[in-house]
Amino acid sequence: MPIRVMLVDDQELLRTGFRMVLQSQQDIEIVAEAGDGVQALEVLATTPVDVILMDVRMPRMDGVEATRRICALQDAAAVSDPGSDTGPRVLILTTFDLDEYAFAALKAGASGFLLKDVPPTELVAAIRAVRGGDAVVAPTTTRRMIDRFATVLPSSLPPAETPELARLTEREREVLLLIAQGLSNGEIAARLSLSEATVKTHVGRILTKLQLRDRVQAVVLAYETGLVRAQH
């Protein structure tokens, strides 16, 4: 079954460009378009979508608020029916890779971000990855965003006192720390002398215990709880 994609951007020319790239892929289908967040929510009420390419700066309702509402609906659906497909995953479109709006959207639940001038092959790969449950923001890029916008993160208690981190075992906390430092599963495995499969299991447990969607939100939480501090 093709990946059902929705394009949300107030610039029709950009939507046309993305449509031309994506409709040439046999496993991707453009099922809907919207010019702002309000229209996107209206369309989602009646149209099944797997992945949303979401602009951040739009009239009426921006991409951050739209993402927040979409993810809130998904969380509610997951609670009522844990085994269900909880809806579309959001990829944020930005003009600059250090866009505070994109960072806010990641915190709201987006699965990652793409630059608007992303090469076609990377755009297609990102959509497929997100549909498969992965995040498309490299940990190092996420960390750079957080370092840049550390001032928007709340001051936190020392790590030992935070209830979120108290849910983790010592080993899981080690893995979370390395995720936040930008290491891949393979690199974490080498650092801790574990198999990559074991690290993947730890990552899955971390996400489950902390009720996070993906590594992107894990990195954000590591900074928010004080496990990792931004470098200045």
Coordinates of C-alpha atoms in Angstrom, one line a residue:
M1 CA 0.0 0.0 0.0
P2 CA 1.5 3.4 -0.9
I3 CA 2.5 5.8 1.8
R4 CA -0.2 8.5 1.9
V5 CA 1.3 11.9 2.1
M6 CA -0.2 15.3 2.9
L7 CA 1.5 18.6 1.9
V8 CA 0.9 21.6 4.2
D9 CA 2.4 24.9 3.0
D10 CA 1.0 28.3 2.3
Q11 CA 3.1 28.6 -0.8
E12 CA 1.4 26.7 -3.6
L13 CA 4.6 26.8 -5.7
L14 CA 6.5 24.8 -3.1
R15 CA 3.6 22.3 -2.8
T16 CA 3.8 21.9 -6.5
G17 CA 7.5 21.2 -6.4
F18 CA 7.2 18.6 -3.6
R19 CA 4.2 17.0 -5.5
M20 CA 6.2 16.6 -8.7
V21 CA 9.1 14.9 -6.8
L22 CA 6.9 12.6 -4.8
Q23 CA 4.3 11.5 -7.3
S24 CA 7.0 9.9 -9.4
Q25 CA 7.6 7.4 -6.6
Q26 CA 5.5 4.2 -6.9
D27 CA 5.2 3.7 -3.1
I28 CA 4.2 7.3 -2.3
E29 CA 0.8 8.9 -3.0
I30 CA -0.1 12.6 -2.4
V31 CA -3.6 12.3 -0.9
A32 CA -4.2 15.8 0.3
E33 CA -2.9 19.4 0.4
A34 CA -3.5 22.4 2.7
G35 CA -2.5 26.0 2.9
D36 CA -2.3 26.3 6.7
G37 CA -2.8 24.4 9.9
V38 CA -6.5 25.1 10.2
Q39 CA -7.2 23.6 6.8
A40 CA -4.8 20.7 7.5
L41 CA -6.8 19.7 10.6
E42 CA -10.1 19.9 8.6
V43 CA -8.7 17.7 5.9
L44 CA -7.3 15.1 8.4
A45 CA -10.7 14.7 9.9
T46 CA -11.9 12.9 6.7
T47 CA -8.7 11.8 4.9
P48 CA -6.4 9.0 6.1
V49 CA -2.8 10.2 6.0
D50 CA 0.5 8.5 6.9
V51 CA 3.0 11.3 6.7
I52 CA 2.5 15.1 6.8
L53 CA 5.1 17.5 5.3
M54 CA 4.4 20.5 7.5
D55 CA 5.6 24.1 6.9
V56 CA 6.1 26.1 10.2
R57 CA 5.3 29.7 9.2
M58 CA 1.7 29.9 7.9
P59 CA -1.3 32.2 8.4
R60 CA -4.2 31.4 10.7
M61 CA -2.5 28.4 12.4
D62 CA 1.2 27.8 12.1
G63 CA 2.8 24.4 11.8
V64 CA 3.9 24.2 15.4
E65 CA 0.3 24.5 16.7
A66 CA -1.0 22.2 14.1
T67 CA 1.6 19.6 15.0
R68 CA 0.8 20.0 18.7
R69 CA -2.9 19.3 18.0
I70 CA -2.3 16.4 15.7
C71 CA 0.1 14.7 18.2
A72 CA -2.4 15.4 21.0
L73 CA -5.1 13.5 19.1
Q74 CA -2.6 10.7 18.4
D75 CA -1.8 10.4 22.1
A76 CA -5.4 10.3 23.0
A77 CA -6.1 7.6 20.5
A78 CA -3.1 5.6 21.7
V79 CA -4.4 5.7 25.3
S80 CA -7.9 4.5 24.3
D81 CA -6.6 1.8 21.9
P82 CA -2.8 1.0 22.4
G83 CA -2.7 -1.4 19.5
S84 CA -4.1 1.0 16.9
D85 CA -2.4 3.0 14.2
T86 CA -2.6 6.4 15.9
G87 CA -2.4 8.5 12.8
P88 CA 0.1 10.5 10.7
R89 CA 3.6 11.4 11.6
V90 CA 4.8 15.0 11.0
L91 CA 7.9 16.1 9.2
I92 CA 8.6 19.8 9.7
L93 CA 9.7 21.9 6.7
T94 CA 12.0 24.8 7.5
T95 CA 14.0 27.3 5.5
F96 CA 16.9 27.3 8.0
D97 CA 18.3 24.3 9.9
L98 CA 18.4 26.3 13.1
D99 CA 14.8 27.4 13.1
E100 CA 13.3 27.9 16.6
Y101 CA 9.9 27.1 15.2
A102 CA 11.2 23.7 14.1
F103 CA 12.6 23.1 17.5
A104 CA 9.2 23.9 19.1
A105 CA 7.6 21.5 16.7
L106 CA 10.0 18.7 17.7
K107 CA 9.0 19.3 21.3
A108 CA 5.3 19.2 20.2
G109 CA 5.8 15.7 18.8
A110 CA 7.1 16.0 15.2
S111 CA 9.2 13.2 14.0
G112 CA 11.9 15.4 12.6
F113 CA 12.6 18.2 10.2
L114 CA 13.7 18.8 6.7
L115 CA 15.1 21.8 4.9
K116 CA 12.9 23.0 2.1
D117 CA 15.8 22.6 -0.4
V118 CA 16.3 19.0 0.7
P119 CA 17.5 16.8 -2.3
P120 CA 14.7 14.7 -3.7
T121 CA 16.4 11.4 -2.8
E122 CA 16.7 12.5 0.9
L123 CA 13.1 13.7 0.9
V124 CA 11.8 10.4 -0.3
A125 CA 14.1 8.5 2.1
A126 CA 12.9 10.6 5.0
I127 CA 9.2 9.9 4.2
R128 CA 9.9 6.2 4.1
A129 CA 11.9 6.3 7.3
V130 CA 9.2 8.2 9.2
R131 CA 6.5 5.9 7.9
G132 CA 8.6 3.0 9.3
G133 CA 8.6 4.6 12.7
D134 CA 12.0 6.3 12.7
A135 CA 12.9 9.9 13.3
V136 CA 14.7 11.7 10.4
V137 CA 16.7 14.2 12.4
A138 CA 20.2 13.0 13.0
P139 CA 21.1 13.1 16.7
T140 CA 24.0 15.5 16.1
T141 CA 21.7 17.9 14.3
T142 CA 19.1 17.7 17.1
R143 CA 21.8 18.5 19.6
R144 CA 23.0 21.5 17.6
M145 CA 19.4 22.8 17.5
I146 CA 19.1 22.4 21.3
D147 CA 22.5 24.0 21.9
R148 CA 21.3 27.0 19.8
F149 CA 18.0 27.3 21.5
A150 CA 18.9 26.2 25.0
T151 CA 17.5 29.4 26.5
V152 CA 14.0 28.2 25.7
L153 CA 14.4 25.1 27.8
P154 CA 13.2 25.3 31.4
S155 CA 15.6 25.2 34.3
S156 CA 15.5 21.7 35.8
L157 CA 16.3 19.8 38.9
P158 CA 19.5 17.8 39.2
P159 CA 19.2 14.6 37.2
A160 CA 19.0 12.4 40.3
E161 CA 15.8 14.2 41.4
T162 CA 13.8 14.2 38.2
P163 CA 10.9 11.7 38.2
E164 CA 11.4 11.0 34.5
L165 CA 15.0 9.7 34.9
A166 CA 14.0 7.8 38.1
R167 CA 12.0 5.4 35.8
L168 CA 15.2 4.3 34.1
T169 CA 17.8 1.7 35.1
E170 CA 21.4 2.9 35.4
R171 CA 22.2 1.3 32.1
E172 CA 19.2 2.9 30.4
R173 CA 20.4 6.3 31.8
E174 CA 23.8 5.7 30.3
V175 CA 22.2 4.9 26.9
L176 CA 20.1 8.0 27.1
L177 CA 23.1 10.1 27.8
L178 CA 24.9 8.8 24.8
I179 CA 21.8 9.3 22.6
A180 CA 21.7 12.9 23.7
Q181 CA 25.4 13.2 22.8
G182 CA 24.6 12.3 19.2
L183 CA 25.8 8.7 19.1
S184 CA 24.2 6.1 16.9
N185 CA 23.2 2.6 18.2
G186 CA 26.4 1.2 16.7
E187 CA 28.5 3.8 18.4
I188 CA 26.7 3.3 21.7
A189 CA 27.2 -0.4 21.4
A190 CA 31.0 0.1 20.9
R191 CA 31.2 2.6 23.8
L192 CA 29.4 0.3 26.3
S193 CA 30.7 -3.0 25.0
L194 CA 27.2 -4.2 24.1
S195 CA 25.7 -5.7 21.0
E196 CA 23.8 -3.3 18.7
A197 CA 20.7 -5.4 19.3
T198 CA 21.0 -4.9 23.0
V199 CA 21.3 -1.2 22.6
K200 CA 18.3 -1.2 20.3
T201 CA 16.3 -3.0 23.1
H202 CA 17.5 -0.4 25.7
V203 CA 16.5 2.5 23.4
G204 CA 13.0 0.9 22.9
R205 CA 12.6 0.6 26.7
I206 CA 13.7 4.1 27.3
L207 CA 11.1 5.5 24.8
T208 CA 8.4 3.3 26.4
K209 CA 9.2 4.2 30.0
L210 CA 9.4 7.9 29.2
Q211 CA 6.4 7.8 26.8
L212 CA 8.4 9.3 24.0
R213 CA 7.8 8.8 20.2
D214 CA 11.4 8.7 19.1
R215 CA 15.1 9.6 19.7
V216 CA 14.4 13.2 18.9
Q217 CA 12.1 13.6 21.9
A218 CA 14.6 11.6 24.0
V219 CA 17.3 14.1 23.2
V220 CA 15.0 17.0 24.1
L221 CA 14.1 15.3 27.4
A222 CA 17.8 14.7 28.3
Y223 CA 18.4 18.4 28.0
E224 CA 15.2 19.4 29.9
T225 CA 16.0 17.1 32.8
G226 CA 19.5 18.3 33.1
L227 CA 21.1 15.0 32.2
V228 CA 22.9 16.9 29.4
R229 CA 23.7 20.6 29.4
A230 CA 24.0 22.8 26.3
Q231 CA 27.6 23.9 25.4
H232 CA 28.2 27.6 25.1

